[in-house]
Amino acid sequence: MKIRSVTLGSVATNCYFLIQEATGETLVIDPADRADVIGRKALDEGLRLKAVLLTHGHGDHILAVNDLKKTFGIPVYAAADEESLLRDPDRNLSASLFGCPVTVGPDVLLRDGETFEAAGISLRMLLTPGHTPGSCCYYSEEEKILFSGDTLFCASVGRTDFPGGSSRELLRSIREKLLVLPEDVTVYPGHGESTSIGYEKKYNPYMCM
């Protein structure tokens, strides 16, 4: 398995490509913006886009979703708890913060702890409310990788001052769902550089709160 990324949009969101090396089948995680850039990267690298995975529904993570879905005919996965926010351009902030109202209708709604397979890749969805009510992370136990969206960053955590946010829920999600994972799990966040569970347990100042 390979991981590639591009940083897109006005707030530098990480869009990840999770690639099955044997087949080139690829999952796109959080297509923040510029479907043309994402599509061109797929073409240049011989990737076969098979699905979009969303960690949450804020505008800076979803602006390219509908164009990718239309162009490549691929399904969109998200937490069931996030569906209402994804469908509301006011609550998902795409209208107010990014001037581009976006409504996303997920094709596959996942439940907390559900294991699923897409593009020949097995992942488990971990519901981690706090940044939004339906924020989630995608975890591969076999590869020891976690896509944390805006729940957990390197030495930081996601904002909780947007509608539906809760600092208490966010910290509980991180402690109960993420910090219990093996310390050598690599964390790929929605913004900024990658980190590890072990590093965050030792050095993330929010874990002392």
PDB file of C-alpha atoms in Angstrom, residues 1-208:
ATOM      1  CA  MET A   1       0.000   0.000   0.000  1.00  0.00           C
ATOM      2  CA  LYS A   2       1.198   3.507  -0.831  1.00  0.00           C
ATOM      3  CA  ILE A   3       0.100   6.895   0.447  1.00  0.00           C
ATOM      4  CA  ARG A   4       0.394  10.071  -1.596  1.00  0.00           C
ATOM      5  CA  SER A   5      -0.980  13.504  -0.809  1.00  0.00           C
ATOM      6  CA  VAL A   6      -1.631  16.940  -2.220  1.00  0.00           C
ATOM      7  CA  THR A   7      -2.347  20.084  -0.229  1.00  0.00           C
ATOM      8  CA  LEU A   8      -5.362  21.923  -1.584  1.00  0.00           C
ATOM      9  CA  GLY A   9      -7.625  24.883  -0.912  1.00  0.00           C
ATOM     10  CA  SER A  10      -7.400  28.172   0.927  1.00  0.00           C
ATOM     11  CA  VAL A  11      -6.621  26.610   4.319  1.00  0.00           C
ATOM     12  CA  ALA A  12      -4.075  24.032   3.108  1.00  0.00           C
ATOM     13  CA  THR A  13      -6.067  20.827   3.534  1.00  0.00           C
ATOM     14  CA  ASN A  14      -4.339  17.485   3.074  1.00  0.00           C
ATOM     15  CA  CYS A  15      -5.999  15.329   0.426  1.00  0.00           C
ATOM     16  CA  TYR A  16      -4.696  11.761   0.593  1.00  0.00           C
ATOM     17  CA  PHE A  17      -4.485   8.980  -1.984  1.00  0.00           C
ATOM     18  CA  LEU A  18      -4.493   5.520  -0.418  1.00  0.00           C
ATOM     19  CA  ILE A  19      -3.224   3.234  -3.162  1.00  0.00           C
ATOM     20  CA  GLN A  20      -3.377  -0.533  -3.534  1.00  0.00           C
ATOM     21  CA  GLU A  21       0.013  -1.077  -5.176  1.00  0.00           C
ATOM     22  CA  ALA A  22      -0.857  -4.341  -6.915  1.00  0.00           C
ATOM     23  CA  THR A  23      -3.808  -2.884  -8.804  1.00  0.00           C
ATOM     24  CA  GLY A  24      -3.463   0.893  -8.699  1.00  0.00           C
ATOM     25  CA  GLU A  25      -6.946   1.088  -7.206  1.00  0.00           C
ATOM     26  CA  THR A  26      -7.107   4.188  -5.037  1.00  0.00           C
ATOM     27  CA  LEU A  27      -9.183   5.784  -2.307  1.00  0.00           C
ATOM     28  CA  VAL A  28      -9.288   9.588  -2.156  1.00  0.00           C
ATOM     29  CA  ILE A  29      -9.575  10.893   1.384  1.00  0.00           C
ATOM     30  CA  ASP A  30     -10.940  14.421   1.879  1.00  0.00           C
ATOM     31  CA  PRO A  31     -10.860  15.938  -1.635  1.00  0.00           C
ATOM     32  CA  ALA A  32     -10.646  19.500  -0.401  1.00  0.00           C
ATOM     33  CA  ASP A  33     -10.727  21.387  -3.702  1.00  0.00           C
ATOM     34  CA  ARG A  34      -9.620  21.330  -7.333  1.00  0.00           C
ATOM     35  CA  ALA A  35     -11.033  18.120  -8.751  1.00  0.00           C
ATOM     36  CA  ASP A  36      -8.960  18.840 -11.848  1.00  0.00           C
ATOM     37  CA  VAL A  37      -5.718  18.638  -9.859  1.00  0.00           C
ATOM     38  CA  ILE A  38      -6.819  15.400  -8.198  1.00  0.00           C
ATOM     39  CA  GLY A  39      -7.849  13.891 -11.515  1.00  0.00           C
ATOM     40  CA  ARG A  40      -4.622  14.920 -13.205  1.00  0.00           C
ATOM     41  CA  LYS A  41      -2.532  13.374 -10.422  1.00  0.00           C
ATOM     42  CA  ALA A  42      -4.488  10.145 -10.800  1.00  0.00           C
ATOM     43  CA  LEU A  43      -3.907  10.162 -14.547  1.00  0.00           C
ATOM     44  CA  ASP A  44      -0.202  10.989 -14.261  1.00  0.00           C
ATOM     45  CA  GLU A  45       0.420   8.229 -11.727  1.00  0.00           C
ATOM     46  CA  GLY A  46      -1.847   5.618 -13.308  1.00  0.00           C
ATOM     47  CA  LEU A  47      -4.229   5.540 -10.357  1.00  0.00           C
ATOM     48  CA  ARG A  48      -7.723   4.079 -10.626  1.00  0.00           C
ATOM     49  CA  LEU A  49      -9.964   6.116  -8.353  1.00  0.00           C
ATOM     50  CA  LYS A  50     -12.540   3.842  -6.715  1.00  0.00           C
ATOM     51  CA  ALA A  51     -14.097   5.830  -3.845  1.00  0.00           C
ATOM     52  CA  VAL A  52     -14.045   9.035  -1.806  1.00  0.00           C
ATOM     53  CA  LEU A  53     -13.739   8.827   1.984  1.00  0.00           C
ATOM     54  CA  LEU A  54     -14.709  11.830   4.103  1.00  0.00           C
ATOM     55  CA  THR A  55     -13.467  12.368   7.641  1.00  0.00           C
ATOM     56  CA  HIS A  56     -16.058  15.097   8.167  1.00  0.00           C
ATOM     57  CA  GLY A  57     -18.236  17.534   6.280  1.00  0.00           C
ATOM     58  CA  HIS A  58     -16.642  20.968   6.578  1.00  0.00           C
ATOM     59  CA  GLY A  59     -16.285  22.879   3.328  1.00  0.00           C
ATOM     60  CA  ASP A  60     -12.500  22.763   3.275  1.00  0.00           C
ATOM     61  CA  HIS A  61     -12.671  18.970   2.994  1.00  0.00           C
ATOM     62  CA  ILE A  62     -15.477  18.509   0.453  1.00  0.00           C
ATOM     63  CA  LEU A  63     -15.334  21.122  -2.310  1.00  0.00           C
ATOM     64  CA  ALA A  64     -14.172  18.631  -4.972  1.00  0.00           C
ATOM     65  CA  VAL A  65     -16.405  15.732  -3.941  1.00  0.00           C
ATOM     66  CA  ASN A  66     -19.275  16.201  -6.374  1.00  0.00           C
ATOM     67  CA  ASP A  67     -17.032  16.815  -9.386  1.00  0.00           C
ATOM     68  CA  LEU A  68     -15.012  13.680  -8.620  1.00  0.00           C
ATOM     69  CA  LYS A  69     -18.168  11.647  -8.138  1.00  0.00           C
ATOM     70  CA  LYS A  70     -19.547  12.852 -11.468  1.00  0.00           C
ATOM     71  CA  THR A  71     -16.314  12.471 -13.447  1.00  0.00           C
ATOM     72  CA  PHE A  72     -15.216   9.075 -12.125  1.00  0.00           C
ATOM     73  CA  GLY A  73     -18.557   7.582 -11.097  1.00  0.00           C
ATOM     74  CA  ILE A  74     -17.300   6.703  -7.629  1.00  0.00           C
ATOM     75  CA  PRO A  75     -19.172   6.380  -4.320  1.00  0.00           C
ATOM     76  CA  VAL A  76     -18.724   8.638  -1.313  1.00  0.00           C
ATOM     77  CA  TYR A  77     -18.256   7.161   2.171  1.00  0.00           C
ATOM     78  CA  ALA A  78     -18.906   9.083   5.388  1.00  0.00           C
ATOM     79  CA  ALA A  79     -20.056   8.545   8.954  1.00  0.00           C
ATOM     80  CA  ALA A  80     -23.826   8.231   9.250  1.00  0.00           C
ATOM     81  CA  ASP A  81     -23.727  10.824  12.034  1.00  0.00           C
ATOM     82  CA  GLU A  82     -22.340  13.401   9.594  1.00  0.00           C
ATOM     83  CA  GLU A  83     -24.963  13.055   6.874  1.00  0.00           C
ATOM     84  CA  SER A  84     -27.143  15.989   7.935  1.00  0.00           C
ATOM     85  CA  LEU A  85     -24.157  18.353   8.088  1.00  0.00           C
ATOM     86  CA  LEU A  86     -22.910  17.228   4.677  1.00  0.00           C
ATOM     87  CA  ARG A  87     -26.282  18.009   3.159  1.00  0.00           C
ATOM     88  CA  ASP A  88     -26.512  21.512   4.686  1.00  0.00           C
ATOM     89  CA  PRO A  89     -24.269  24.195   3.083  1.00  0.00           C
ATOM     90  CA  ASP A  90     -24.820  26.517   6.027  1.00  0.00           C
ATOM     91  CA  ARG A  91     -23.858  24.003   8.697  1.00  0.00           C
ATOM     92  CA  ASN A  92     -20.917  22.640   6.680  1.00  0.00           C
ATOM     93  CA  LEU A  93     -19.611  26.196   6.253  1.00  0.00           C
ATOM     94  CA  SER A  94     -19.054  25.831   2.521  1.00  0.00           C
ATOM     95  CA  ALA A  95     -21.295  28.838   1.899  1.00  0.00           C
ATOM     96  CA  SER A  96     -20.145  31.211   4.640  1.00  0.00           C
ATOM     97  CA  LEU A  97     -16.404  30.503   4.768  1.00  0.00           C
ATOM     98  CA  PHE A  98     -15.626  29.434   1.203  1.00  0.00           C
ATOM     99  CA  GLY A  99     -18.291  31.206  -0.852  1.00  0.00           C
ATOM    100  CA  CYS A 100     -19.249  28.004  -2.628  1.00  0.00           C
ATOM    101  CA  PRO A 101     -22.341  26.289  -1.218  1.00  0.00           C
ATOM    102  CA  VAL A 102     -21.869  22.518  -1.418  1.00  0.00           C
ATOM    103  CA  THR A 103     -24.324  19.754  -0.634  1.00  0.00           C
ATOM    104  CA  VAL A 104     -22.928  16.223  -0.489  1.00  0.00           C
ATOM    105  CA  GLY A 105     -25.097  13.122  -0.462  1.00  0.00           C
ATOM    106  CA  PRO A 106     -23.005  10.174   0.796  1.00  0.00           C
ATOM    107  CA  ASP A 107     -23.548   6.842  -0.925  1.00  0.00           C
ATOM    108  CA  VAL A 108     -22.270   4.686   1.941  1.00  0.00           C
ATOM    109  CA  LEU A 109     -23.036   5.602   5.554  1.00  0.00           C
ATOM    110  CA  LEU A 110     -20.737   3.991   8.101  1.00  0.00           C
ATOM    111  CA  ARG A 111     -21.378   3.170  11.750  1.00  0.00           C
ATOM    112  CA  ASP A 112     -18.864   3.522  14.560  1.00  0.00           C
ATOM    113  CA  GLY A 113     -16.379   0.655  14.541  1.00  0.00           C
ATOM    114  CA  GLU A 114     -17.569  -0.651  11.188  1.00  0.00           C
ATOM    115  CA  THR A 115     -14.953  -2.429   9.083  1.00  0.00           C
ATOM    116  CA  PHE A 116     -15.380  -2.106   5.353  1.00  0.00           C
ATOM    117  CA  GLU A 117     -13.430  -2.822   2.182  1.00  0.00           C
ATOM    118  CA  ALA A 118     -12.974  -0.497  -0.775  1.00  0.00           C
ATOM    119  CA  ALA A 119     -10.420  -0.744  -3.576  1.00  0.00           C
ATOM    120  CA  GLY A 120      -9.248  -3.980  -1.988  1.00  0.00           C
ATOM    121  CA  ILE A 121      -8.285  -2.089   1.174  1.00  0.00           C
ATOM    122  CA  SER A 122      -9.758  -2.937   4.563  1.00  0.00           C
ATOM    123  CA  LEU A 123     -10.372  -0.041   6.947  1.00  0.00           C
ATOM    124  CA  ARG A 124     -12.230   0.536  10.189  1.00  0.00           C
ATOM    125  CA  MET A 125     -14.215   3.713  10.775  1.00  0.00           C
ATOM    126  CA  LEU A 126     -13.768   5.209  14.224  1.00  0.00           C
ATOM    127  CA  LEU A 127     -16.389   7.802  15.116  1.00  0.00           C
ATOM    128  CA  THR A 128     -14.638  10.708  16.865  1.00  0.00           C
ATOM    129  CA  PRO A 129     -17.154  13.503  17.512  1.00  0.00           C
ATOM    130  CA  GLY A 130     -15.973  16.857  18.770  1.00  0.00           C
ATOM    131  CA  HIS A 131     -14.784  18.828  15.763  1.00  0.00           C
ATOM    132  CA  THR A 132     -18.171  18.061  14.214  1.00  0.00           C
ATOM    133  CA  PRO A 133     -20.878  15.704  15.491  1.00  0.00           C
ATOM    134  CA  GLY A 134     -19.967  13.070  12.910  1.00  0.00           C
ATOM    135  CA  SER A 135     -16.218  13.484  12.573  1.00  0.00           C
ATOM    136  CA  CYS A 136     -14.455  10.182  12.040  1.00  0.00           C
ATOM    137  CA  CYS A 137     -11.078   8.587  11.435  1.00  0.00           C
ATOM    138  CA  TYR A 138     -10.101   5.706   9.158  1.00  0.00           C
ATOM    139  CA  TYR A 139      -7.775   3.070  10.599  1.00  0.00           C
ATOM    140  CA  SER A 140      -5.846   0.220   8.999  1.00  0.00           C
ATOM    141  CA  GLU A 141      -4.694  -2.194  11.666  1.00  0.00           C
ATOM    142  CA  GLU A 142      -2.609  -4.149   9.169  1.00  0.00           C
ATOM    143  CA  GLU A 143      -0.743  -1.124   7.822  1.00  0.00           C
ATOM    144  CA  LYS A 144      -0.733   0.755  11.162  1.00  0.00           C
ATOM    145  CA  ILE A 145      -2.011   3.983   9.640  1.00  0.00           C
ATOM    146  CA  LEU A 146      -4.745   6.374  10.743  1.00  0.00           C
ATOM    147  CA  PHE A 147      -6.337   9.196   8.759  1.00  0.00           C
ATOM    148  CA  SER A 148      -7.468  11.544  11.516  1.00  0.00           C
ATOM    149  CA  GLY A 149      -9.115  14.411   9.633  1.00  0.00           C
ATOM    150  CA  ASP A 150      -9.467  17.419  11.927  1.00  0.00           C
ATOM    151  CA  THR A 151      -9.710  15.371  15.111  1.00  0.00           C
ATOM    152  CA  LEU A 152      -6.000  14.975  15.900  1.00  0.00           C
ATOM    153  CA  PHE A 153      -3.063  16.989  14.570  1.00  0.00           C
ATOM    154  CA  CYS A 154       0.649  16.888  15.289  1.00  0.00           C
ATOM    155  CA  ALA A 155       0.879  18.323  18.825  1.00  0.00           C
ATOM    156  CA  SER A 156      -2.611  19.779  18.525  1.00  0.00           C
ATOM    157  CA  VAL A 157      -6.294  18.976  18.092  1.00  0.00           C
ATOM    158  CA  GLY A 158      -9.169  20.167  15.952  1.00  0.00           C
ATOM    159  CA  ARG A 159     -11.169  23.331  16.535  1.00  0.00           C
ATOM    160  CA  THR A 160     -14.392  23.074  18.482  1.00  0.00           C
ATOM    161  CA  ASP A 161     -15.773  26.599  18.059  1.00  0.00           C
ATOM    162  CA  PHE A 162     -17.828  25.822  14.942  1.00  0.00           C
ATOM    163  CA  PRO A 163     -21.504  24.827  15.230  1.00  0.00           C
ATOM    164  CA  GLY A 164     -21.807  21.334  16.667  1.00  0.00           C
ATOM    165  CA  GLY A 165     -18.295  21.343  18.090  1.00  0.00           C
ATOM    166  CA  SER A 166     -17.468  20.231  21.620  1.00  0.00           C
ATOM    167  CA  SER A 167     -14.057  20.320  23.281  1.00  0.00           C
ATOM    168  CA  ARG A 168     -15.168  17.781  25.886  1.00  0.00           C
ATOM    169  CA  GLU A 169     -16.324  15.334  23.219  1.00  0.00           C
ATOM    170  CA  LEU A 170     -13.210  15.901  21.121  1.00  0.00           C
ATOM    171  CA  LEU A 171     -10.786  15.121  23.950  1.00  0.00           C
ATOM    172  CA  ARG A 172     -12.842  12.099  24.972  1.00  0.00           C
ATOM    173  CA  SER A 173     -12.826  10.842  21.390  1.00  0.00           C
ATOM    174  CA  ILE A 174      -9.057  11.165  21.160  1.00  0.00           C
ATOM    175  CA  ARG A 175      -8.391   9.498  24.503  1.00  0.00           C
ATOM    176  CA  GLU A 176     -10.883   6.665  24.126  1.00  0.00           C
ATOM    177  CA  LYS A 177     -10.630   5.935  20.380  1.00  0.00           C
ATOM    178  CA  LEU A 178      -7.166   7.037  19.217  1.00  0.00           C
ATOM    179  CA  LEU A 179      -4.650   6.963  22.051  1.00  0.00           C
ATOM    180  CA  VAL A 180      -5.546   3.334  22.731  1.00  0.00           C
ATOM    181  CA  LEU A 181      -4.124   2.374  19.326  1.00  0.00           C
ATOM    182  CA  PRO A 182      -0.539   1.055  19.088  1.00  0.00           C
ATOM    183  CA  GLU A 183       2.072   3.766  19.571  1.00  0.00           C
ATOM    184  CA  ASP A 184       3.713   3.029  16.215  1.00  0.00           C
ATOM    185  CA  VAL A 185       0.563   3.876  14.253  1.00  0.00           C
ATOM    186  CA  THR A 186       1.310   6.713  11.825  1.00  0.00           C
ATOM    187  CA  VAL A 187      -1.266   9.501  11.890  1.00  0.00           C
ATOM    188  CA  TYR A 188      -2.132  11.421   8.718  1.00  0.00           C
ATOM    189  CA  PRO A 189      -4.098  14.541   9.736  1.00  0.00           C
ATOM    190  CA  GLY A 190      -6.310  16.868   7.732  1.00  0.00           C
ATOM    191  CA  HIS A 191      -3.810  19.716   8.054  1.00  0.00           C
ATOM    192  CA  GLY A 192      -0.098  19.841   8.775  1.00  0.00           C
ATOM    193  CA  GLU A 193       2.502  17.120   9.030  1.00  0.00           C
ATOM    194  CA  SER A 194       2.089  13.472   9.933  1.00  0.00           C
ATOM    195  CA  THR A 195       2.763  12.202  13.420  1.00  0.00           C
ATOM    196  CA  SER A 196       2.341   9.025  15.476  1.00  0.00           C
ATOM    197  CA  ILE A 197       0.132   7.877  18.306  1.00  0.00           C
ATOM    198  CA  GLY A 198       3.193   7.465  20.521  1.00  0.00           C
ATOM    199  CA  TYR A 199       4.368  11.013  19.854  1.00  0.00           C
ATOM    200  CA  GLU A 200       0.963  12.482  20.624  1.00  0.00           C
ATOM    201  CA  LYS A 201       0.681  10.543  23.877  1.00  0.00           C
ATOM    202  CA  LYS A 202       3.990  12.025  25.018  1.00  0.00           C
ATOM    203  CA  TYR A 203       4.029  15.537  23.577  1.00  0.00           C
ATOM    204  CA  ASN A 204       0.530  16.716  22.700  1.00  0.00           C
ATOM    205  CA  PRO A 205      -0.227  19.422  25.301  1.00  0.00           C
ATOM    206  CA  TYR A 206      -3.981  18.879  24.984  1.00  0.00           C
ATOM    207  CA  MET A 207      -3.627  15.407  26.445  1.00  0.00           C
ATOM    208  CA  CYS A 208      -2.844  16.978  29.819  1.00  0.00           C
TER     209      CYS A 208
END
